[in-house]
Amino acid sequence: MEPLDQLPPIAPHECEAAAGVARRIVQNVRTAVQVEDRTLEHVIVALLGEGHVLMEDYPGVGKTALARALSRSIDCQFARVQCTADLLPADVVGSNIWNQREGQFEFRPGPIFANVVLVDEINRASPRTQSGMLECMQERSVTVDVHTHELARPFLVLATQNPVEYEGTYPLPEAQVDRFMVRVSLGYPDLNHEVAMLGDHGAGDRVLALEPVVTAAEVLTAQDTATRVQATQPLREYLVRLLAQTRADERVELGASPRAGLMLLRAAKARAMLYGRGHVEPGDVQALARPVLAHRLVLAPEAVGVGPAQVIADAVAAVPAL
């Protein structure tokens, strides 16, 4: 495999085309959903970086609306999985059904085979179902009765969970949370945005009025362009030092893993492309360190009053940039 810093440079028109795909999606989503610029950027970065998004926040702040708006902005297949305690893995990935006419079993794909999959309240599904679903996200394929079925491309999972509802839920283990490239939180809107939202409510569900603004092929091209963004040896060393800083922090019991570093690099390359650059800068890594790394850290029991976001901020401040 050719080293990343020896890949052929990306032509300016390729960066502009990919950034244009992102801009069209953002503008379309904004017509129907109130969301912070930074949060929406993180979601787009995950899409173009071939990652997945975990949206963790209070009920009713627009997590599902954002996922629906994003899916309707892309001309591709969308599926929604409403998680409950009795949801089975076969309900998500599909199963073999006996075809009496043909006299043989045939595979009926589940909703995970769509391009954009909204998994609502993922922490209400049983651990067995969670494990099967998240394995699909990692491998991008499904194995049923020794037969492997490839998932669609592009493939994006947007999972939501409500942190305040613990009754009847199964929190995601650290190893499974690690499958998500970014974790975002929408938060409550400010006064003006919430007043505007109430005014727009009279027009009905604005998400339903959205039309696709990009094709699946355009998203795939943008994803392929992102993989070719340059990341120099010094930049990669800086990223690894940042990971090592989280592991050395006495407040952290489980620091950022090498897989976290791969996710952060992919996300940083996608962000650089969005800003029209064919190379990653330290600012890209710093801007994405919290949404990519914070949910992967496990703090020590004695780290009272300190959150993962603060640990990440301290690591960024402690490690000198290039």
Coordinates of N, CA and C in Angstrom, one line a residue, residues 40-160:
L40 N -23.5 20.3 12.8 CA -23.8 19.9 11.4 C -22.5 19.5 10.7
E41 N -21.5 20.3 10.9 CA -20.2 20.0 10.3 C -19.7 18.7 10.7
H42 N -19.8 18.3 12.0 CA -19.3 17.0 12.5 C -20.1 15.9 11.8
V43 N -21.4 16.0 11.6 CA -22.2 15.0 11.0 C -21.7 14.8 9.5
I44 N -21.5 15.9 8.8 CA -21.1 15.9 7.4 C -19.7 15.2 7.3
V45 N -18.8 15.6 8.3 CA -17.5 15.0 8.3 C -17.6 13.5 8.5
A46 N -18.5 13.0 9.3 CA -18.7 11.6 9.5 C -19.2 10.9 8.2
L47 N -20.1 11.6 7.5 CA -20.6 11.1 6.2 C -19.5 10.9 5.2
L48 N -18.7 12.0 5.0 CA -17.7 11.9 4.0 C -16.4 11.2 4.4
G49 N -16.3 11.0 5.8 CA -15.2 10.2 6.3 C -15.5 8.7 6.4
E50 N -16.7 8.3 5.9 CA -17.2 6.9 6.0 C -17.2 6.4 7.4
G51 N -17.7 7.3 8.3 CA -17.9 6.9 9.7 C -19.4 6.9 10.0
H52 N -19.7 6.8 11.3 CA -21.1 6.7 11.8 C -21.2 7.7 13.0
V53 N -22.5 8.1 13.3 CA -22.7 9.2 14.2 C -23.6 8.7 15.4
L54 N -23.2 9.0 16.6 CA -24.0 8.8 17.8 C -24.5 10.1 18.3
M55 N -25.8 10.3 18.3 CA -26.4 11.6 18.7 C -27.0 11.3 20.1
E56 N -26.4 11.9 21.1 CA -26.8 11.7 22.5 C -27.3 13.0 23.1
D57 N -28.6 13.0 23.5 CA -29.1 14.3 24.0 C -30.5 14.0 24.6
Y58 N -31.1 15.0 25.1 CA -32.4 14.9 25.8 C -33.5 14.7 24.7
P59 N -34.6 14.1 25.1 CA -35.7 13.9 24.1 C -36.2 15.2 23.6
G60 N -36.6 15.2 22.4 CA -37.3 16.3 21.8 C -36.5 17.5 21.3
V61 N -35.1 17.3 21.2 CA -34.3 18.4 20.8 C -34.0 18.4 19.3
G62 N -34.5 17.4 18.5 CA -34.3 17.4 17.1 C -33.4 16.3 16.5
K63 N -33.0 15.3 17.3 CA -32.1 14.3 16.9 C -32.6 13.5 15.7
T64 N -33.9 13.1 15.8 CA -34.5 12.3 14.7 C -34.7 13.2 13.5
A65 N -35.1 14.4 13.7 CA -35.4 15.4 12.6 C -34.1 15.6 11.8
L66 N -33.0 15.8 12.5 CA -31.7 16.0 11.8 C -31.4 14.8 11.0
A67 N -31.5 13.6 11.5 CA -31.2 12.3 10.7 C -32.1 12.2 9.5
R68 N -33.4 12.5 9.7 CA -34.3 12.4 8.6 C -34.0 13.5 7.5
A69 N -33.7 14.7 7.9 CA -33.3 15.7 7.0 C -32.1 15.4 6.2
L70 N -31.1 14.8 6.8 CA -29.9 14.4 6.1 C -30.2 13.3 5.1
S71 N -31.0 12.3 5.5 CA -31.3 11.2 4.6 C -32.1 11.7 3.4
R72 N -33.0 12.7 3.6 CA -33.8 13.2 2.5 C -33.0 14.1 1.5
S73 N -31.9 14.5 2.0 CA -31.0 15.4 1.2 C -30.2 14.6 0.2
I74 N -30.1 13.3 0.4 CA -29.3 12.4 -0.5 C -30.3 11.5 -1.2
D75 N -30.1 11.4 -2.5 CA -30.9 10.5 -3.3 C -30.5 9.1 -3.2
C76 N -30.9 8.5 -2.0 CA -30.5 7.1 -1.7 C -31.6 6.5 -0.8
Q77 N -31.4 5.2 -0.5 CA -32.3 4.5 0.3 C -32.2 4.8 1.8
F78 N -33.3 5.1 2.5 CA -33.3 5.4 3.9 C -34.1 4.4 4.6
A79 N -33.7 4.0 5.8 CA -34.4 3.1 6.7 C -34.3 3.5 8.1
R80 N -35.4 3.2 8.9 CA -35.4 3.6 10.3 C -35.7 2.4 11.1
V81 N -34.9 2.2 12.2 CA -35.1 1.1 13.1 C -35.4 1.7 14.5
Q82 N -36.6 1.4 15.0 CA -37.1 1.9 16.3 C -36.7 0.8 17.3
C83 N -35.7 1.0 18.1 CA -35.2 0.0 19.0 C -36.2 -0.2 20.2
T84 N -36.4 -1.5 20.5 CA -37.2 -1.9 21.7 C -36.5 -3.1 22.3
A85 N -36.9 -3.5 23.5 CA -36.2 -4.6 24.2 C -36.4 -5.9 23.5
D86 N -37.5 -6.0 22.7 CA -37.8 -7.3 22.0 C -37.3 -7.3 20.6
L87 N -36.6 -6.3 20.2 CA -36.0 -6.3 18.8 C -34.9 -7.4 18.7
L88 N -35.0 -8.2 17.6 CA -34.1 -9.3 17.4 C -33.0 -8.9 16.4
P89 N -31.9 -9.5 16.4 CA -30.9 -9.2 15.4 C -31.4 -9.4 13.9
A90 N -32.2 -10.4 13.7 CA -32.8 -10.7 12.4 C -33.7 -9.6 11.9
D91 N -34.3 -8.9 12.9 CA -35.2 -7.7 12.5 C -34.4 -6.6 11.9
V92 N -33.1 -6.6 12.2 CA -32.2 -5.5 11.7 C -31.4 -5.9 10.5
V93 N -30.8 -7.1 10.5 CA -29.9 -7.5 9.4 C -30.6 -8.4 8.4
G94 N -31.7 -8.9 8.7 CA -32.5 -9.8 7.8 C -32.3 -11.3 8.1
S95 N -33.0 -12.1 7.3 CA -32.9 -13.5 7.6 C -33.2 -14.3 6.3
N96 N -33.0 -15.6 6.4 CA -33.3 -16.5 5.3 C -34.8 -17.0 5.5
I97 N -35.6 -16.8 4.4 CA -37.0 -17.2 4.4 C -37.2 -18.3 3.4
W98 N -38.0 -19.3 3.8 CA -38.2 -20.4 2.8 C -39.2 -20.0 1.8
N99 N -38.7 -20.1 0.5 CA -39.5 -19.8 -0.7 C -40.2 -21.1 -1.2
Q100 N -41.5 -21.2 -0.9 CA -42.1 -22.5 -1.2 C -42.2 -22.7 -2.7
R101 N -42.4 -21.6 -3.5 CA -42.4 -21.8 -4.9 C -41.1 -22.3 -5.5
E102 N -40.0 -21.7 -5.0 CA -38.7 -22.1 -5.6 C -38.1 -23.3 -4.9
G103 N -38.7 -23.7 -3.7 CA -38.2 -24.8 -3.0 C -36.8 -24.6 -2.4
Q104 N -36.6 -23.4 -2.0 CA -35.3 -23.1 -1.3 C -35.4 -21.8 -0.5
F105 N -34.4 -21.7 0.4 CA -34.3 -20.5 1.2 C -33.8 -19.3 0.4
E106 N -34.3 -18.1 0.7 CA -33.8 -16.9 0.0 C -33.6 -15.9 1.1
F107 N -32.6 -15.0 0.9 CA -32.3 -14.0 1.9 C -33.2 -12.8 1.8
R108 N -33.8 -12.4 2.8 CA -34.6 -11.1 2.9 C -33.8 -10.1 3.7
P109 N -33.2 -9.1 3.0 CA -32.4 -8.1 3.8 C -33.2 -7.3 4.7
G110 N -32.6 -6.9 5.8 CA -33.2 -6.1 6.8 C -32.9 -4.6 6.5
P111 N -33.4 -3.7 7.4 CA -33.2 -2.3 7.2 C -31.8 -1.8 7.2
I112 N -30.8 -2.6 7.7 CA -29.4 -2.2 7.8 C -28.8 -2.1 6.4
F113 N -29.5 -2.7 5.4 CA -29.0 -2.6 4.0 C -29.3 -1.3 3.3
A114 N -29.9 -0.4 3.9 CA -30.2 0.9 3.3 C -28.9 1.8 3.4
N115 N -28.9 2.9 2.6 CA -27.7 3.7 2.6 C -27.6 4.6 3.9
V116 N -28.7 5.2 4.3 CA -28.7 5.9 5.6 C -29.7 5.2 6.5
V117 N -29.2 4.8 7.7 CA -30.0 4.1 8.6 C -30.1 4.9 9.9
L118 N -31.3 5.2 10.3 CA -31.6 5.9 11.6 C -31.9 4.8 12.6
V119 N -31.1 4.7 13.6 CA -31.3 3.7 14.7 C -31.8 4.5 15.9
D120 N -33.1 4.6 16.1 CA -33.6 5.4 17.2 C -33.6 4.7 18.5
E121 N -33.0 5.4 19.5 CA -32.9 4.9 20.9 C -32.2 3.6 20.9
I122 N -31.0 3.6 20.4 CA -30.2 2.4 20.3 C -30.0 1.7 21.7
N123 N -30.0 2.5 22.7 CA -29.8 1.8 24.1 C -31.0 1.2 24.6
R124 N -32.1 1.1 23.9 CA -33.2 0.3 24.3 C -33.2 -1.1 23.7
A125 N -32.3 -1.3 22.7 CA -32.2 -2.6 22.1 C -31.4 -3.5 23.1
S126 N -31.6 -4.8 23.0 CA -30.9 -5.8 23.9 C -29.4 -5.8 23.5
P127 N -28.5 -6.2 24.4 CA -27.1 -6.3 24.1 C -26.8 -7.1 22.8
R128 N -27.6 -8.2 22.7 CA -27.4 -9.1 21.5 C -27.7 -8.4 20.2
T129 N -28.8 -7.6 20.2 CA -29.1 -6.9 19.0 C -28.1 -5.7 18.7
Q130 N -27.7 -5.1 19.8 CA -26.7 -4.0 19.7 C -25.4 -4.5 19.1
S131 N -25.0 -5.7 19.6 CA -23.8 -6.3 19.1 C -23.8 -6.6 17.6
G132 N -25.0 -7.2 17.2 CA -25.1 -7.6 15.8 C -25.1 -6.3 14.9
M133 N -25.8 -5.3 15.3 CA -25.9 -4.1 14.6 C -24.6 -3.4 14.4
L134 N -23.9 -3.3 15.5 CA -22.6 -2.6 15.5 C -21.5 -3.3 14.8
E135 N -21.6 -4.7 14.7 CA -20.7 -5.5 13.9 C -20.9 -5.2 12.4
C136 N -22.2 -5.0 12.0 CA -22.4 -4.5 10.6 C -21.7 -3.2 10.3
M137 N -21.8 -2.3 11.3 CA -21.2 -1.0 11.1 C -19.7 -1.1 10.9
Q138 N -19.0 -2.0 11.6 CA -17.6 -2.2 11.5 C -17.2 -2.9 10.3
E139 N -17.8 -4.0 10.0 CA -17.4 -4.9 8.9 C -18.0 -4.4 7.5
R140 N -19.1 -3.7 7.6 CA -19.9 -3.3 6.4 C -20.4 -4.4 5.6
S141 N -20.7 -5.5 6.3 CA -21.2 -6.7 5.7 C -22.0 -7.5 6.7
V142 N -22.9 -8.4 6.2 CA -23.7 -9.2 7.1 C -23.5 -10.7 6.7
T143 N -23.2 -11.5 7.7 CA -23.1 -13.0 7.5 C -24.3 -13.7 8.1
V144 N -25.1 -14.4 7.3 CA -26.2 -15.1 7.7 C -26.1 -16.5 7.2
D145 N -26.1 -17.5 8.1 CA -25.9 -18.9 7.6 C -24.8 -19.1 6.7
V146 N -23.6 -18.6 7.1 CA -22.3 -18.7 6.4 C -22.2 -18.0 5.1
H147 N -23.3 -17.3 4.7 CA -23.2 -16.5 3.5 C -23.1 -15.0 3.9
T148 N -22.1 -14.4 3.2 CA -21.8 -13.0 3.5 C -22.5 -12.1 2.5
H149 N -23.1 -11.0 3.0 CA -23.8 -10.1 2.1 C -23.2 -8.7 2.4
E150 N -22.7 -8.0 1.3 CA -22.1 -6.7 1.4 C -23.2 -5.7 1.6
L151 N -23.0 -4.7 2.5 CA -23.9 -3.6 2.7 C -23.8 -2.5 1.5
A152 N -24.7 -1.7 1.5 CA -24.7 -0.6 0.4 C -23.6 0.4 0.7
R153 N -23.3 1.1 -0.4 CA -22.4 2.3 -0.3 C -23.1 3.4 -1.0
P154 N -23.1 4.6 -0.4 CA -22.5 5.0 0.9 C -23.4 4.3 2.0
F155 N -22.8 4.2 3.2 CA -23.4 3.6 4.3 C -23.2 4.4 5.5
L156 N -24.3 5.0 6.1 CA -24.1 5.8 7.3 C -25.2 5.4 8.3
V157 N -24.8 5.2 9.5 CA -25.7 4.9 10.6 C -25.7 6.1 11.5
L158 N -26.9 6.6 11.8 CA -27.2 7.7 12.7 C -28.0 7.1 13.9
A159 N -27.3 6.9 15.0 CA -27.9 6.3 16.2 C -28.2 7.4 17.2
T160 N -29.4 7.3 17.8 CA -29.7 8.3 18.9 C -29.9 7.5 20.2

